[in-house]
Coordinates of C-alpha atoms and ligand atoms in Angstrom, one line a residue:
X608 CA 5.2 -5.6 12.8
X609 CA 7.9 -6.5 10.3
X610 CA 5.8 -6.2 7.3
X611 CA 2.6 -4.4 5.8
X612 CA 0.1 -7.1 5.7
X613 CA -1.9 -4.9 9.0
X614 CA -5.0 -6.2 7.4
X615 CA -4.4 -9.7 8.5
X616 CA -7.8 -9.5 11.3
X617 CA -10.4 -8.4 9.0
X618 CA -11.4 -10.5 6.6
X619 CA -13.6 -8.8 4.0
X620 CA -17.2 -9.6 3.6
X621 CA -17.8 -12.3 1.3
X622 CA -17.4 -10.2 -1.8
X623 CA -19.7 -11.9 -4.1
X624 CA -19.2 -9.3 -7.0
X625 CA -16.3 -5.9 -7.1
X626 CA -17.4 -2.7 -7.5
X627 CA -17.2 -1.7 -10.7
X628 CA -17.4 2.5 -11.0
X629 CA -20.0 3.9 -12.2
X630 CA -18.0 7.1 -13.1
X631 CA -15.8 4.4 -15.2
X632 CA -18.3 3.8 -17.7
X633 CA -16.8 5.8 -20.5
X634 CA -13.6 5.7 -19.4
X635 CA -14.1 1.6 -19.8
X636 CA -14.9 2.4 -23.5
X637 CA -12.1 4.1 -23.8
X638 CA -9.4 1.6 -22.0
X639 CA -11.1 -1.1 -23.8
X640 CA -11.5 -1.3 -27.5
X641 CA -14.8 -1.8 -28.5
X642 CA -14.3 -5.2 -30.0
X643 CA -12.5 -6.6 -27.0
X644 CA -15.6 -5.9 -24.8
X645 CA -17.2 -9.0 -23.3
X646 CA -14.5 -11.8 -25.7
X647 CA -13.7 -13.7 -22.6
X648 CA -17.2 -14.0 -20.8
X649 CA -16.8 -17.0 -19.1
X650 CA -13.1 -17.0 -18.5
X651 CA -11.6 -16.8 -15.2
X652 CA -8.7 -14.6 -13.6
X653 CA -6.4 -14.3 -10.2
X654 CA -4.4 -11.8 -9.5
X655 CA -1.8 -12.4 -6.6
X656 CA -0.6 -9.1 -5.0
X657 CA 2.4 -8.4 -3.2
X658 CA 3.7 -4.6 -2.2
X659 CA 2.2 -1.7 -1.0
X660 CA -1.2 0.1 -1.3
X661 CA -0.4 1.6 -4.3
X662 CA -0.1 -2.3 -6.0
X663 CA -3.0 -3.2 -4.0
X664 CA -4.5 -0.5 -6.0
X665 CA -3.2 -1.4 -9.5
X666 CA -4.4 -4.9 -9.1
X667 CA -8.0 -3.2 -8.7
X668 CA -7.4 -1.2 -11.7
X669 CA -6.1 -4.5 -13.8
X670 CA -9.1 -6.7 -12.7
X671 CA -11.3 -3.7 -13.6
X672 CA -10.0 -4.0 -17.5
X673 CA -10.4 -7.8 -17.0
X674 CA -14.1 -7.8 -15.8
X675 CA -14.2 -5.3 -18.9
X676 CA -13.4 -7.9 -21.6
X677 CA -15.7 -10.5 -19.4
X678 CA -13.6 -12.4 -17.4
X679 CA -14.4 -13.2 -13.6
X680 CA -12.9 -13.5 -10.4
X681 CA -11.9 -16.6 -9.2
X682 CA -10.2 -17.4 -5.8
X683 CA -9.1 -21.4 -7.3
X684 CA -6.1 -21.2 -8.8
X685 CA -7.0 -24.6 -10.2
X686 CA -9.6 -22.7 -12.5
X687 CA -8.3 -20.1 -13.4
X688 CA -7.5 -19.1 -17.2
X689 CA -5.6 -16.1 -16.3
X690 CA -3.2 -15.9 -13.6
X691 CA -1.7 -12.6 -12.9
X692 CA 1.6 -11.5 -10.0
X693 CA 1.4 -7.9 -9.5
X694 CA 4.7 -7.9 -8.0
X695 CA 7.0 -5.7 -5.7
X696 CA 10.7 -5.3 -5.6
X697 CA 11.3 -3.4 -2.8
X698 CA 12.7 -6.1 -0.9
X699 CA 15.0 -9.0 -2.2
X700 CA 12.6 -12.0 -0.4
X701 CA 9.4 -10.5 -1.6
X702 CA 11.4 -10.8 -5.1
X703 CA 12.5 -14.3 -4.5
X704 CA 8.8 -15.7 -3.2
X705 CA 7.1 -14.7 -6.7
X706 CA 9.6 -16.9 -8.5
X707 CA 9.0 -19.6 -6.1
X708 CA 5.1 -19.2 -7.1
X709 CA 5.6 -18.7 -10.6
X710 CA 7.5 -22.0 -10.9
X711 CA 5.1 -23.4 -8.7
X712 CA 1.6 -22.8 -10.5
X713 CA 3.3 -24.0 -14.2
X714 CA 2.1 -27.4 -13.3
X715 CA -1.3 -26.0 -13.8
X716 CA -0.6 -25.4 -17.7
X717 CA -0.9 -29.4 -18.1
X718 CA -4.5 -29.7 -16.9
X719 CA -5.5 -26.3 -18.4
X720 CA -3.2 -26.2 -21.5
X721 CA -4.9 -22.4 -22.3
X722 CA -3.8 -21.1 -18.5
X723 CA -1.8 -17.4 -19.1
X724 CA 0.6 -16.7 -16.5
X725 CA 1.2 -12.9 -16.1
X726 CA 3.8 -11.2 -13.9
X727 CA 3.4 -7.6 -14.2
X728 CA 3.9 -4.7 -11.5
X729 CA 7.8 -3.4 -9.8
X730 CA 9.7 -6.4 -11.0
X731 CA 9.3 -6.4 -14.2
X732 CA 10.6 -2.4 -14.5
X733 CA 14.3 -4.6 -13.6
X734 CA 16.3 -5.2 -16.3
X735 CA 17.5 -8.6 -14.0
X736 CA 14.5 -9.7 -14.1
X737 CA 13.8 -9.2 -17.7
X738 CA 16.5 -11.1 -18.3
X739 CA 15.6 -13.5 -15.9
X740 CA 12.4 -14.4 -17.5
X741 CA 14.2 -14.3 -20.7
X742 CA 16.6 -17.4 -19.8
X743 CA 15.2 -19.6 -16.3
X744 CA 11.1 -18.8 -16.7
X745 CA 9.9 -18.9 -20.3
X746 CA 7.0 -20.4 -19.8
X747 CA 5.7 -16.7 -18.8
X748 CA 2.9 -16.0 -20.7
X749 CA 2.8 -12.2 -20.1
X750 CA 5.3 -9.6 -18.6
X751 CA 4.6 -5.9 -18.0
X752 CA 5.3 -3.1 -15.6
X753 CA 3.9 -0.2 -14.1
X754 CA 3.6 2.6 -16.9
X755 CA 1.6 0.8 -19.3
X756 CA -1.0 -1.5 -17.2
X757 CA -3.6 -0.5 -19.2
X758 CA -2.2 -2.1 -22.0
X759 CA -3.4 -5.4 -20.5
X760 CA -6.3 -6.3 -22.9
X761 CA -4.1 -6.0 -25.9
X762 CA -1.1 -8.1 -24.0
X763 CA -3.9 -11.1 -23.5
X764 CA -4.3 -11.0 -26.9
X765 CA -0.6 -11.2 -27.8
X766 CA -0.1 -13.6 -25.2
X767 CA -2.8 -15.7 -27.2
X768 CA -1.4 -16.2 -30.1
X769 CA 2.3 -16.0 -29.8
X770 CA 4.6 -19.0 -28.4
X771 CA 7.1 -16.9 -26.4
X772 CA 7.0 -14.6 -23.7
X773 CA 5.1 -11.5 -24.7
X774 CA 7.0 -8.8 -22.8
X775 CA 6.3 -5.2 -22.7
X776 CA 8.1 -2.8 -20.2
X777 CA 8.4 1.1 -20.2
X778 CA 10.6 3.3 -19.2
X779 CA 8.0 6.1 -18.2
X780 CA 4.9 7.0 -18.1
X781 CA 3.0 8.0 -21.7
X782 CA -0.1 7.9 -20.5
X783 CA -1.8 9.0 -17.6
X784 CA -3.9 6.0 -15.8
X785 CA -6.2 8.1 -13.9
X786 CA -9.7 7.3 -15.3
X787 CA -8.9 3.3 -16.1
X788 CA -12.1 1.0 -14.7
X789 CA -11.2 -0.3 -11.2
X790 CA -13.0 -3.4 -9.7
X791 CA -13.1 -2.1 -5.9
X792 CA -13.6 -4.9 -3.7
X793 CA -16.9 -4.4 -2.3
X794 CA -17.0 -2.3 1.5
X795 CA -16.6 0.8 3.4
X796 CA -13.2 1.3 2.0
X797 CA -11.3 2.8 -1.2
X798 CA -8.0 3.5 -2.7
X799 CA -7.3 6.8 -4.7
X800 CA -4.0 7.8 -6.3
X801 CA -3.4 11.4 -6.0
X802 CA 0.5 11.2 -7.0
X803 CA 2.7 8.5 -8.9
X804 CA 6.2 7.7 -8.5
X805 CA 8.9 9.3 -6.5
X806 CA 11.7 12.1 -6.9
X807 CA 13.4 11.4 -3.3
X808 CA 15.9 8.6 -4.4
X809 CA 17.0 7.3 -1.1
X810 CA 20.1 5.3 -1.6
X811 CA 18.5 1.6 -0.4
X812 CA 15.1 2.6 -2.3
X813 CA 14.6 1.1 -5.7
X814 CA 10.7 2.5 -6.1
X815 CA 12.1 5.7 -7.5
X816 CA 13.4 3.0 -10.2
X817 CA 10.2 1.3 -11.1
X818 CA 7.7 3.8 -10.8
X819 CA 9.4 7.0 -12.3
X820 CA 9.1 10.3 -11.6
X821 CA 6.8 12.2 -9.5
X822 CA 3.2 12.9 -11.0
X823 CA 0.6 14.9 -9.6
X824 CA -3.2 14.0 -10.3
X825 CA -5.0 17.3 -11.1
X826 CA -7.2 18.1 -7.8
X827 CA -10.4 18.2 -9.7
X828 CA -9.8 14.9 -10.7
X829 CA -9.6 13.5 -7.8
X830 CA -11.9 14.9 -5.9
X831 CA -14.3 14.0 -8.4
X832 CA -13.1 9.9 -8.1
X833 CA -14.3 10.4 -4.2
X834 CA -17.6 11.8 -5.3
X835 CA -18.2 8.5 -7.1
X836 CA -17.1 6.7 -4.3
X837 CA -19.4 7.9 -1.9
X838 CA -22.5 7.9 -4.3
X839 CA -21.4 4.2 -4.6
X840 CA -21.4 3.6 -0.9
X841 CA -18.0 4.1 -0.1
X842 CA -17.4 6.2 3.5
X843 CA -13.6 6.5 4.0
X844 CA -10.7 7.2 1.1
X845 CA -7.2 6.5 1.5
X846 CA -5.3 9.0 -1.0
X847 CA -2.1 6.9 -1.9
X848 CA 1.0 8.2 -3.2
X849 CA 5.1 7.7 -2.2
X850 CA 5.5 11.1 -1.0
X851 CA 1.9 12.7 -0.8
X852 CA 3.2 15.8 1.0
X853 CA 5.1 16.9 -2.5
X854 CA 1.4 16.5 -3.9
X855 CA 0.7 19.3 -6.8
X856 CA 4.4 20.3 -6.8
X857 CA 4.7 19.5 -10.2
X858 CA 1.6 21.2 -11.3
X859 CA 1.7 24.2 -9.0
X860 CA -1.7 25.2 -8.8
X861 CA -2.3 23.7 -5.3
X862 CA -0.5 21.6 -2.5
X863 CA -1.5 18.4 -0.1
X864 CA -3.4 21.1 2.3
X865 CA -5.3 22.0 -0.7
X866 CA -6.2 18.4 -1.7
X867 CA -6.6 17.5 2.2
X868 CA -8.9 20.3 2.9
X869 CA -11.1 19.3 -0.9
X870 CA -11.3 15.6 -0.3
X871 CA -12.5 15.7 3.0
X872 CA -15.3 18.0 2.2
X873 CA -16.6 16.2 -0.2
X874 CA -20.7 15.4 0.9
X875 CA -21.0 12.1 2.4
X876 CA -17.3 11.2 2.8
X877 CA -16.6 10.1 6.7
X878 CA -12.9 9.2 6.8
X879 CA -10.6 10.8 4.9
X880 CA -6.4 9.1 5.0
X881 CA -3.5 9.1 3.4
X882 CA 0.1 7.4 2.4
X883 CA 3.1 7.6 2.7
X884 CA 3.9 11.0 3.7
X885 CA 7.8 11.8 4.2
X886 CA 8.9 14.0 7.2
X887 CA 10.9 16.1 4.5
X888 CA 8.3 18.8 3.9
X889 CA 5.6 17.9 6.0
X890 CA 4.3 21.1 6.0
X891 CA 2.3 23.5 9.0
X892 CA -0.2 24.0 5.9
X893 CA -0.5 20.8 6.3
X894 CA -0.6 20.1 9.7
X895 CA -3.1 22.7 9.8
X896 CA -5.0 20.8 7.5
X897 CA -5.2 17.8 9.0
X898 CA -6.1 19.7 12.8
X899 CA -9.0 21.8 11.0
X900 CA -10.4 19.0 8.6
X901 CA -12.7 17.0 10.7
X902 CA -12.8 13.5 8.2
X903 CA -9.3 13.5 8.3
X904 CA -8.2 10.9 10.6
X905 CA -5.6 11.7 13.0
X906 CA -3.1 9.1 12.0
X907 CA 0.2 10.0 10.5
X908 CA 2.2 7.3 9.0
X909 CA 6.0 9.1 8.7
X910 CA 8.5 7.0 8.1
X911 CA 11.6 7.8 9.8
X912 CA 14.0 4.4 8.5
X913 CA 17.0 5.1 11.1
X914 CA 17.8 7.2 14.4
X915 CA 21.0 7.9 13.5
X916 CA 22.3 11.0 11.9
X917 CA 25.2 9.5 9.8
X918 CA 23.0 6.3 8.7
X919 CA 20.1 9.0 7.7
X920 CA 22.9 11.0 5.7
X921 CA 23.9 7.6 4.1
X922 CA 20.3 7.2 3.1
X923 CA 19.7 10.5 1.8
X924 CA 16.5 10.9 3.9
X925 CA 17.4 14.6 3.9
X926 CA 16.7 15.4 7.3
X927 CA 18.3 14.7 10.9
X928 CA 16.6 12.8 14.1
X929 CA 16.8 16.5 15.8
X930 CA 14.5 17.9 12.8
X931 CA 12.6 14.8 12.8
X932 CA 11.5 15.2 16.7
X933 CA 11.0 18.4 16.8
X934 CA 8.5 17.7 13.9
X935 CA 6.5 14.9 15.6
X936 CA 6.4 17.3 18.4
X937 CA 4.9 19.5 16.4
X938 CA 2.4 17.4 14.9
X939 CA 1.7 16.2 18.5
X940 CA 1.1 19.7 19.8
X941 CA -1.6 20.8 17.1
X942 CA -3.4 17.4 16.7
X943 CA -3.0 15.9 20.3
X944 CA -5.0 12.7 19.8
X945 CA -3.1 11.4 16.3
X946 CA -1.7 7.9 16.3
X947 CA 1.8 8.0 14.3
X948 CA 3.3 5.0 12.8
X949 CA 6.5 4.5 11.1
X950 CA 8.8 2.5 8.9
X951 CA 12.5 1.1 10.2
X952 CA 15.5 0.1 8.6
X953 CA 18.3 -2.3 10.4
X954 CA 21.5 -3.0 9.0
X955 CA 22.0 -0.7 6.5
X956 CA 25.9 -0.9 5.6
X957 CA 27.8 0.1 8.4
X958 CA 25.1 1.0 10.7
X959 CA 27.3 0.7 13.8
X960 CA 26.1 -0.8 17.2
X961 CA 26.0 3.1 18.3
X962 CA 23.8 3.9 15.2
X963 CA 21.5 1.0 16.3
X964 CA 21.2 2.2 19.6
X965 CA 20.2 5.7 18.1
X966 CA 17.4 4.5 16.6
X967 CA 16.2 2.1 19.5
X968 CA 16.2 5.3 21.6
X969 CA 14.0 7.5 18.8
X970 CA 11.7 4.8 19.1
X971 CA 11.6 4.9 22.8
X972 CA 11.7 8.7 23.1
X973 CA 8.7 9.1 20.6
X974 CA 6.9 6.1 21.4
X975 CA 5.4 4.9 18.4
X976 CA 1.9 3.1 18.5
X977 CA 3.5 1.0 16.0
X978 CA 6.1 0.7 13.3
X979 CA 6.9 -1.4 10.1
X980 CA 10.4 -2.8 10.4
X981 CA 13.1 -4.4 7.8
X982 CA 15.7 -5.8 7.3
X983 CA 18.0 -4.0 4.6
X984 CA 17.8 -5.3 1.6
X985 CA 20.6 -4.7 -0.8
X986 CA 18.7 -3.8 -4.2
X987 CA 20.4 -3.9 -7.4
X988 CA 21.3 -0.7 -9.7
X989 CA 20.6 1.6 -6.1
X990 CA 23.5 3.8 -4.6
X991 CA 23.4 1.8 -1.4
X992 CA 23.7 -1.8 -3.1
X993 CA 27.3 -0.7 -4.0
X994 CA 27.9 0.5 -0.3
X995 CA 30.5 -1.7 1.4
X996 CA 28.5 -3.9 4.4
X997 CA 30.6 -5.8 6.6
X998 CA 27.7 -6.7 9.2
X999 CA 26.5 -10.0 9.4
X1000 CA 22.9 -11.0 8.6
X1001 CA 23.3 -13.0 12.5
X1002 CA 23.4 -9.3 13.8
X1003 CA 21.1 -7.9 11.7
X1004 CA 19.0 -10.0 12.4
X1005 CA 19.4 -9.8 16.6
X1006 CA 19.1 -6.0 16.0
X1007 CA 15.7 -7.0 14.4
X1008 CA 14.4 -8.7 17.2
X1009 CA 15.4 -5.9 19.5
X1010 CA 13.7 -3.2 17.5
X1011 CA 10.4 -5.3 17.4
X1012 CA 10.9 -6.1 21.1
X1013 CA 11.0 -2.9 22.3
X1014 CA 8.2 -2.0 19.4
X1015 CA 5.9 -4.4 20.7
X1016 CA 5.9 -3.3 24.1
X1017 CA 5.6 0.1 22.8
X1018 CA 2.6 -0.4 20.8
X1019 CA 0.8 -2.7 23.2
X1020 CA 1.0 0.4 26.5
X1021 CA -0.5 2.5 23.7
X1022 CA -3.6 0.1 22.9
X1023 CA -3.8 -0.1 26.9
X1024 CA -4.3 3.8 27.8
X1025 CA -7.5 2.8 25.2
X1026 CA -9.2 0.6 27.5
X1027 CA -12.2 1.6 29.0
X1028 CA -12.8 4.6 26.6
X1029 CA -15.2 5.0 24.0
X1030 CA -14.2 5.2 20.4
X1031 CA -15.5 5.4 16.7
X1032 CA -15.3 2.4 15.4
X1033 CA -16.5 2.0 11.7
X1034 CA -17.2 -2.0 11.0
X1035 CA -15.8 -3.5 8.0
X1036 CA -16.2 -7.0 8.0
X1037 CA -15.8 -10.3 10.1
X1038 CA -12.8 -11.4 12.4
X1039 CA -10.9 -13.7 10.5
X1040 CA -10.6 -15.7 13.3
X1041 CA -13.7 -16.2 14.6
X1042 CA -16.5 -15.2 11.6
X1043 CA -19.1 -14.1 14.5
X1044 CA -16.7 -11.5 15.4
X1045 CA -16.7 -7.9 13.9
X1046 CA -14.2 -6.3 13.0
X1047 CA -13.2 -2.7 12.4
X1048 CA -11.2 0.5 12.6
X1049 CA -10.9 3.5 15.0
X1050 CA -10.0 7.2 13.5
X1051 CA -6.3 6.7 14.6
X1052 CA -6.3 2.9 12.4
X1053 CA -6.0 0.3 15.2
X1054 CA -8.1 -2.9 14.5
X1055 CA -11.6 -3.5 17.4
X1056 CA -12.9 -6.8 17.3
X1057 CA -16.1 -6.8 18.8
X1058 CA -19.1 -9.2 19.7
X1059 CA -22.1 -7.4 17.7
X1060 CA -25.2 -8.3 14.9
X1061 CA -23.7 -9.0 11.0
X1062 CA -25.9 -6.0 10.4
X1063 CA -23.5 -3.5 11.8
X1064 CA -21.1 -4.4 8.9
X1065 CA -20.2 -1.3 7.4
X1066 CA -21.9 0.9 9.8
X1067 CA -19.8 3.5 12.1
X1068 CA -20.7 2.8 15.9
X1069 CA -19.2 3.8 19.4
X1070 CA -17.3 0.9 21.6
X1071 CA -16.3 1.3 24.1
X1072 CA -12.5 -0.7 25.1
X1073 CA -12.7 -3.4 27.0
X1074 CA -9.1 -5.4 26.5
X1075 CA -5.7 -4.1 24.9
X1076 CA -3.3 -6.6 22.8
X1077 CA -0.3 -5.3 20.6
X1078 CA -1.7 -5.6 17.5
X1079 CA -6.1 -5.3 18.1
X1080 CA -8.2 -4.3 20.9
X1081 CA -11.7 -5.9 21.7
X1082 CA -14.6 -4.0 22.8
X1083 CA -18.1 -3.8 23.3
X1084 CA -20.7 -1.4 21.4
X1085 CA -21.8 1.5 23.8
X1086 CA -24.9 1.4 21.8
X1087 CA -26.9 -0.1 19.2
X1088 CA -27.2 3.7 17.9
X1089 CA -25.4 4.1 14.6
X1090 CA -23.7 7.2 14.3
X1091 CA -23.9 6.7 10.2
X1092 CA -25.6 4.2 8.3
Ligands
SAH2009 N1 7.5 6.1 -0.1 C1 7.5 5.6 1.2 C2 8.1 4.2 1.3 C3 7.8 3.2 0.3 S1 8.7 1.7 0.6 C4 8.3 6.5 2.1 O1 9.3 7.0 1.7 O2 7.9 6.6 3.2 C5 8.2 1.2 2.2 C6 9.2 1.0 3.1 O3 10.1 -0.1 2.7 C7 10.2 2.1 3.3 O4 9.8 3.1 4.2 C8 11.4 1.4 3.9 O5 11.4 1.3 5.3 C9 11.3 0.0 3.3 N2 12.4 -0.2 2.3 C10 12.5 0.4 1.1 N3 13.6 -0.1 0.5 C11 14.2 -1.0 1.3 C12 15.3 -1.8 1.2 N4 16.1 -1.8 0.2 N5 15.6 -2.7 2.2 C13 14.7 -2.7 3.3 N6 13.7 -2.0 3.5 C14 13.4 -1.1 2.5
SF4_2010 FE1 11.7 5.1 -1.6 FE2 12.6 7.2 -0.4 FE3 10.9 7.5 -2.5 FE4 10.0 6.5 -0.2 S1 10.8 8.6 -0.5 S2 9.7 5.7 -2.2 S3 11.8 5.4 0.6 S4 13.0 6.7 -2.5
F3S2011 FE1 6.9 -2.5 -3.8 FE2 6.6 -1.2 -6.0 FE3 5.2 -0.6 -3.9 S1 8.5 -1.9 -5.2 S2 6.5 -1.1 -2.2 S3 5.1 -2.5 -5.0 S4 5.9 0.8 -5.4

C-alpha cells in the first residue's frame, strides 16, 4: 500500500448529521464566544483532508466549532460558503496537490463572491509556504496552523471583513485543545488524542516541525472523552498520537500501559487501538498491556522506515534492524495472534543497492501483513533535505515497485491462512463498491466484505473466511447471532 488512505472499502453510512458530543457542551461555550453562537445558520462548510489520523481528527474538531457558530456540512463544493484544506506536509506531492486544488476551487469565488477559502493544518507551520501564499495565492481567505485551530471562529470573522489574507500561525502550543467540540462522523468508530507533537526528530521527518513538542493528555481526561463516546454509541477508540509509547513522559504520573490498561476498561468500550507507536521504547509494560487487556486489538502498527543499519543511523531512528527483530519477536511471542503493520522508506540519500536489499529481506524475514511505503521526500529546513542524494528518482522508483511487490505477496499469504476460519468482525458501513455489501473490520484491522442485512451495520458478528485478496477478505456471517448490539 503506498499510502494511508486503508479506508478506501468502506464507505461510511450516509451520515445525515455528525456527532456532536455531548460532553462538549460547555466546552462549546467556552471555544465559542457567546455572540458568535448560531451567526452563520444557514451557511455551508467543506473541509478537504489530507494526512494522517491525527488531521483526520483536527478536521472533526474544526467542523465541530463550525456546526457551533451554525454552519453545515456540505459535500458540493459548488455550495459551499466556507471551504477549508486541512493540509499535510509530510510529503512534497501531498504539498504540491493542495496548491493544485486551491487554484482550482478560486473559480468558485465568481459565482459565490462571499466563498472563504481556508488552508489551515502542517503547511501552514512552513515558513515557504507562508511566503508562498504571501506572493503566488492571495486570494486565500484564511491561513492557520496546528497550535491555534480553535481560533477558527474569530479567523472567519477577520477573514470577513478584511481584503487580504488573514494569516495566523504559531510557533507552539498556548493552549491546550483537549476539550474543543468535535463533530464525529456518525458510526462505530472514534478518534482520541492522547499525545501531540513529537520529540524524535528523525532527519527526513518534518512533523516534529509543525506540530511541536511532545504533549501528554492527562489520563483522566482521556479516559473520560471514551466514556462519552460509548454513552454516545461509539464501540471502538483509536488513541492517536506520533509516538504514543512516550505517552505521560512528560507528565510522569503514568505511562501508555497505564492509559492502555484505563481506556480499555472503560464499561461498554469493545475495541480499543492505537497510533503510531515507535519501536524505540516499546516497552514489556506495554506489551504486557496489550496481551492482558482484552479490547485491545492485537494489531501493532511499528514503523520500521529502513532495513539497513547505516540508512537507520542516517535517519536517527535510534535503533538497529537486530533490536528491531528481536522486538517483533517479542511482541509475537506474548501476543501470538497480533497483525503488525509498518511504514517504509526508499531512497533515502545514499541508501545503496545493499541497503535496499536489507530492507527487502526485513520485510521478508518478518513478514508483514502489510506495510505503508514512500518514496523519500526531501523536506525543507530537515537535517536529511541537506544530505547529499545522488540516486535517481528512475531507481527509486524501481526499488518502490520491488518493495510493494514482494509486500503484496506478503500481505495477500497472510489474508489466505484466514480463509475458512471464523472471525469478529464489527460492521461499519457499506462496500463502496457494491452498496449491498457490508463492510467491516476484524480485531487485527483487515477489511471483510460480506453479503448480510443493512441491519447488521454497526453490530459486531462472527464470519467466517471464505476468499483472501491482498488488501480485503470476503466472508460469510456464521450466524445471525450478534455478539454486541
Ligand atoms: N510518527 C509516526 C510517523 C508519522 S509520518 C512514526 O514515527 O511512526 C508517517 C510516515 O510517513 C512515516 O512513518 C514515514 O514512513 C513517512 N515519512 C515521513 N517523512 C517522510 C519523508 N520526508 N519522505 C517520505 N516519507 C516520509
Ligand atoms: Fe516523524 Fe520520527 Fe516523529 Fe515519527 S517519530 S513523527 S517519523 S520525527
Ligand atoms: Fe502530515 Fe501533519 Fe500528519 S505533516 S502526517 S498531517 S502530523
Amino acid at each position: 500500500m503506498s499510502n494511508y488512505s486503508d479506508d478506501l472499502n468502506i464507505l461510511a453510512v450516509q451520515v445525515t448529521r455528525p456527532v456532536i458530543e455531548k460532553t462538549d457542551l460547555r466546552a462549546m461555550r467556552d471555544a465559542v464566544r457567546a455572540e458568535l453562537v448560531g451567526t452563520y445558520k444557514g451557511k455551508r462548510y467543506m473541509i478537504r483532508t489530507y494526512g494522517c489520523q491525527m488531521n483526520e481528527h483536527d478536521t472533526e474538531i474544526m467542523a465541530g466549532l463550525l456546526e457551533v457558530l451554525g454552519y453545515m456540512a456540505t459535500t458540493d463544493e459548488a455550495l459551499a460558503d466556507l471551504i477549508l484544506f486541512n493540509t499535510c506536509a509530510v510529503r512534497e506531492n501531498a504539498e504540491n496537490k493542495v496548491f493544485g486544488e486551491v487554484g482550482r476551487v478560486r473559480s468558485l469565488k465568481q459565482r459565490n463572491p462571499e466563498l472563504l477559502i481556508g488552508v489551515c493544518g502542517c503547511m501552514p507551520q512552513e515558513k515557504a509556504v507562508q511566503e508562498k501564499i504571501r506572493t503566488t495565492y492571495p486570494w486565500i481567505d484564511l491561513a492557520f496552523g496546528t497550535h491555534n485551530l480553535h481560533r477558527l471562529p474569530e479567523l472567519i470573522q477577520e477573514a470577513r471583513a478584511s481584503q487580504e489574507t488573514v494569516m495566523e500561525v504559531w510557533d507552539k502550543a498556548q493552549v491546550v485543545l483537549d476539550d474543543l467540540p468535535k463533530a464525529r462522523k456518525e458510526g462505530v468508530r472514534a478518534w482520541v488524542n492522547i499525545q501531540y507533537g513529537c520529540n524524535k526528530f528523525c532527519t527526513y521527518c518534518i512533523v516534529p516541525y509543525t506540530r511541536g513538542r511532545e504533549r501528554s493528555r492527562v489520563l483522566s481526561s482521556v479516559v473520560e472523552e471514551v466514556k462519552g463516546l460509548v454513552e454516545l454509541g461509539f464501540k471502538e477508540v483509536t488513541m492517536l498520537g506520533q509516538n504514543v509509547n512516550d505517552y505521560g513522559i512528560d507528565l510522569g504520573d503514568a505511562d501508555f500501559a497505564d492509559l492502555l490498561r484505563a481506556v480499555g476498561r472503560v464499561d461498554g468500550i469493545e475495541r480499543v487501538r492505537f497510533t503510531t507507536s515507535n519501536p524505540w521504547n516499546f516497552t514489556d509494560r506495554i506489551i504486557a498491556a496489550i496481551a492482558e487487556t482484552e479490547t485491545v486489538c492485537e494489531h501493532i502498527h511499528l514503523p520500521v522506515q529502513s532495513g539497513s543499519n547505516h540508512v537507520l543511523r542516517k535517519m536517527n531512528r535510534g535503533y538497529t534492524s537486530e533490536y528491531y527483530i528481536q522486538l517483533v519477536e517479542k511482541i509475537r511471542a506474548v501476543i501470538p495472534q497480533v497483525a503488525l503493520t509498518t511504514d517504509l522508506i526508499v531512497g533515502f540519500p545514499t541508501e545503496s543497492e545493499e541497503d535496499f536489499s536489507q530492507t527487502l529481506a526485513l520485510v521478508e524475514h518478518l513478514s508483514y501483513d502489510t506495510a505503508y511505503t514512500f518514496i523519500y521526500s526531501p523536506r525543507p529546513g530537515t537535517p536529511a533535505a541537506r544530505y547529499e542524494d545522488p540516486i535517481p528518482m528512475e531507481i527509486k522508483k524501481e526499488r518502490l515497485n520491488r518493495l510493494m511487490d514482494l509486500q503484496n505477496g506478503i500481505s495477500r499469504i497472510h489474508n489466505e491462512k484466514l480463509i475458512g476460519q471464523t472471525v469478529e468482525v464489527m460492521i461499519e458501513g457499506v462496500s463502496r463498491t457494491n452498496v449491498n455489501v457490508l463492510a467491516g473490520r476484524t480485531r487485527t484491522n483487515k477489511i471483510v466484505l460480506l453479503d448480510a442485512p443493512q441491519e447488521l451495520i454497526h453490530q459486531t458478528v462472527l464470519a467466517q473466511i471464505d476468499s483472501a485478496h491482498t488488501w480485503t477478505l470476503r466472508g460469510t456471517i456464521v450466524t445471525q447471532q450478534v455478539i454486541t448490539a
